[in-house]
């Protein structure tokens, strides 16, 4: 062993703790980036929103106890049910599950941190600001009031003139930024930072679920972002995407919304399935039965969920053939779901079950409720039955069985199961059992009866009803059930507070489970793993024998010689060690970036010019955010020439076997950018699909009176943009050969050429005789060009920053991944606008 | 504000208005199409119910088994290495095979039911156009040239075709006992559905797409009558003479004009449409309708007077403004409106 090997574990612990410590104090609160800090913040904040939305539900139930009550005014009621749905979906379920993944995925895959810690923190601040803003809107009487799916034309300016709907539109778009960055974060972490030897085929099921969920977010969320962006434009600048009188179509909203909305249901459901798939084997003292089938089921659900959105739209008047297709697709869900259930039953069947503890109680109840929600799901997939029960309380009952039974129950199971790891203490078992029975009984009293209420004809979303329709007694009982659920939640809160301080202490492993998160102390040290585990056994065991022959790289990572936060990098499928990354330290910039974006998004409700201002400030913050990293504590770096980020000096030290520079598809940064571009690409494809949808539904497209378009100018601008990628790419090649001067020349040439695009766009649109507010055709044209323009401007700004950094000597072959990422974005901007151009000016297509 | 509303609610309950007009239930079909859907419901309930009971029993038994295994070998640590192939086969058989068989059957049944109920079996005997408004229903009989609101009179014995659209936001048309479910009323589109009443009676319907502040009290009444009664009603309705018949009614019409009611309401042969599409219900047969405010109140002179003075008290958010007026004016207006459509039908 080398001299560094002389450091014992205690000294290493001391050193790593210091490097990884979240910054102290009030200021530190705003700069912390550690995944467990951020993950816990996500969960706590989302849980507070859960309590708030739960109280709203109680208010809703109280109003409906008896016919014609006046507990809530119609305005207050409509705001309450809208907020209940929106908050539960957007502010509780998704952020909580993402928080759970952010906290536990690195622990389960043997990583010290997520791939992009600052992005992680940024996502949290966005979530917090958006959530608080929605809360403030509610307090001031401006809560959204048109339901969580916000259908136009009710939500157009004409029928909802107030700021209420503006808040929904702006904040949902904004919130999805948070969901999307967290998703990219989770994907890249799972792809690139698994412990060496932890192949995809050995991933714990929860990690698989988090991974598939995150992928679904990447492809589903853009639909709601696009839809709410269009609605925002309709409301704020007078476009006509959803206005049928001017070539738009209100049904376009429904297609886009449910293209997101249905995957969204499974985005919330899958993490629960993953959690239960880990809890049951832990208590049955055996591995999960049918692991491969369970994972395949998760993947199939993820894929299927994108093909069933129309089952929310059976009553809009579509053709019967189409409806039956979607009915068949919807019923298919029963198969992967049944496979999951059978795998849990089989696991128990051949297992040895300790006395039932709360995580198991909630898991078993989840299975039963999931079955009940599943069978009503099959029923309402049947087109004619759906025609009757659609938008009645039957549907309310159904989706609460899936959303409470299928999401909240497994979440409670997960909280009881993993709370000991987070807090170091068990949740109280006696209170837990009370919580369980109150919640279970209350839930069924409330929602089982609602099936009947719906069959008796009560529509949903009514603030009151007349007596004598047979709904009175059922509603009174449902309210009683809701109060019992509230009591159960109260017991849970007491349990959380009491157990956090005085609960029974727990060792490393609370339940005798087999996964990696139970291999370190509870709560885990700041750095998670002193020795990064390797070649775990097939059951992903925390195999003590794996420490027997510590390889050099393990030692190197344990010693953290650079004084920076380091994470191992492994290959995507086989998890072969490729090196390490040096992660950024705590920073206030994510906070400020989120602030600037809040200004942009919220400000636009009152002053449209705040949007560019906020975006500009955000750009400045992002530049600050990406300043080159500095070691926290250079002096503490033992036996190494220096801590700096410069790889040249480290290469001479000789002992650092792990490379910290990764190019191409080995680089986590590049994967991050690839997924960001995939999100953008999804927006782009959905945008084109939306345009074709409007075009096919229109009598004439473009409408009469649209004069000549500036085809020549548009084509020239596009050619310049395409051409700009060539010198940029040559520059990139030069950089990988460490020819910095050539790189800078190539980059500059590319940027100058690219600048021709916005210049010509301004000329082109200045000369157009149709506007965005004259017809949906104009809306589409302007918005598409605006989209391309925005990306090219961002490209030029980002490229400019790279150029300046290069001039200052920060560009060299060891840091090529950043420039490659820029190049990926460049290609997207150039090809994306080309794609739009073909749609906007079909005359340019060669086959026309 | 809230106190006022609560008081209003209690007034409604205690005054015994808003009595039930017809039923609105999925489980009491009065016609072949909803009855076919109802059987689909019962079949799916029994089928999925049995299947899920089977699965739950399996789950319960698995828990009992696993507890016993632990009790018999308390210190054995982990269970023995499982037989993966056998387990996978069991999971596939019960998790994929069983549901697949059931689903195929259920899907076929559902598709068949859908084909059965989607279109009427015979040529329609009547076509009705229904236009959704915030928060009432405009009902037009295009072939007969008459317009009414919130109440659809149809003959029994044959299918009635219903064309729906909306004048503002999306609503949804639903009369569960007579129609194969519901159909959305979307501005800019015309959707179709059909109704069929086998027995005379009153059938309730309600808007089922959230349409704004007063979505809750946007209800609909279908009155099915034997064909000859329907024809008699139609003849009478077409013969309605809405012109004032005496001095009191003259005064009522004067009040109607003076308070600007004509800017939203049409009375055929007396005041024409102020806009292309009326913003409020046509009043030509006002007195003959059973309810006010889309089934919110019973239609009697007292309620009508209360409605005119302050409709928001009974139906907050309704588009009609309040009208404070001297008692004599109100009484003349109510006399006139209550007579509209009524004189032609003695005995009602």
Short mmCIF file of C-alpha atoms in Angstrom, two decimals, chain A residues 84 100 198 310 335 337 427 491 500 518 631 637 786 802 829 841:
data_model
loop_
_atom_site.label_atom_id
_atom_site.label_comp_id
_atom_site.label_asym_id
_atom_site.label_seq_id
_atom_site.Cartn_x
_atom_site.Cartn_y
_atom_site.Cartn_z
CA UNK A 84 -56.85 19.96 -4.33
CA UNK A 100 -37.61 9.91 -2.48
CA UNK A 198 -24.00 -3.13 -10.38
CA UNK A 310 -57.96 9.12 -25.53
CA UNK A 335 -51.64 -7.61 -17.53
CA UNK A 337 -50.32 -4.88 -13.15
CA UNK A 427 -41.51 5.36 13.62
CA UNK A 491 -51.98 10.42 14.14
CA UNK A 500 -38.10 12.04 14.98
CA UNK A 518 -28.87 -0.40 4.65
CA UNK A 631 -11.42 22.68 -3.88
CA UNK A 637 -5.09 17.24 0.22
CA UNK A 786 -40.18 32.28 -31.79
CA UNK A 802 -17.57 29.22 -24.01
CA UNK A 829 -30.99 24.22 -32.69
CA UNK A 841 -42.99 26.71 -45.59
#
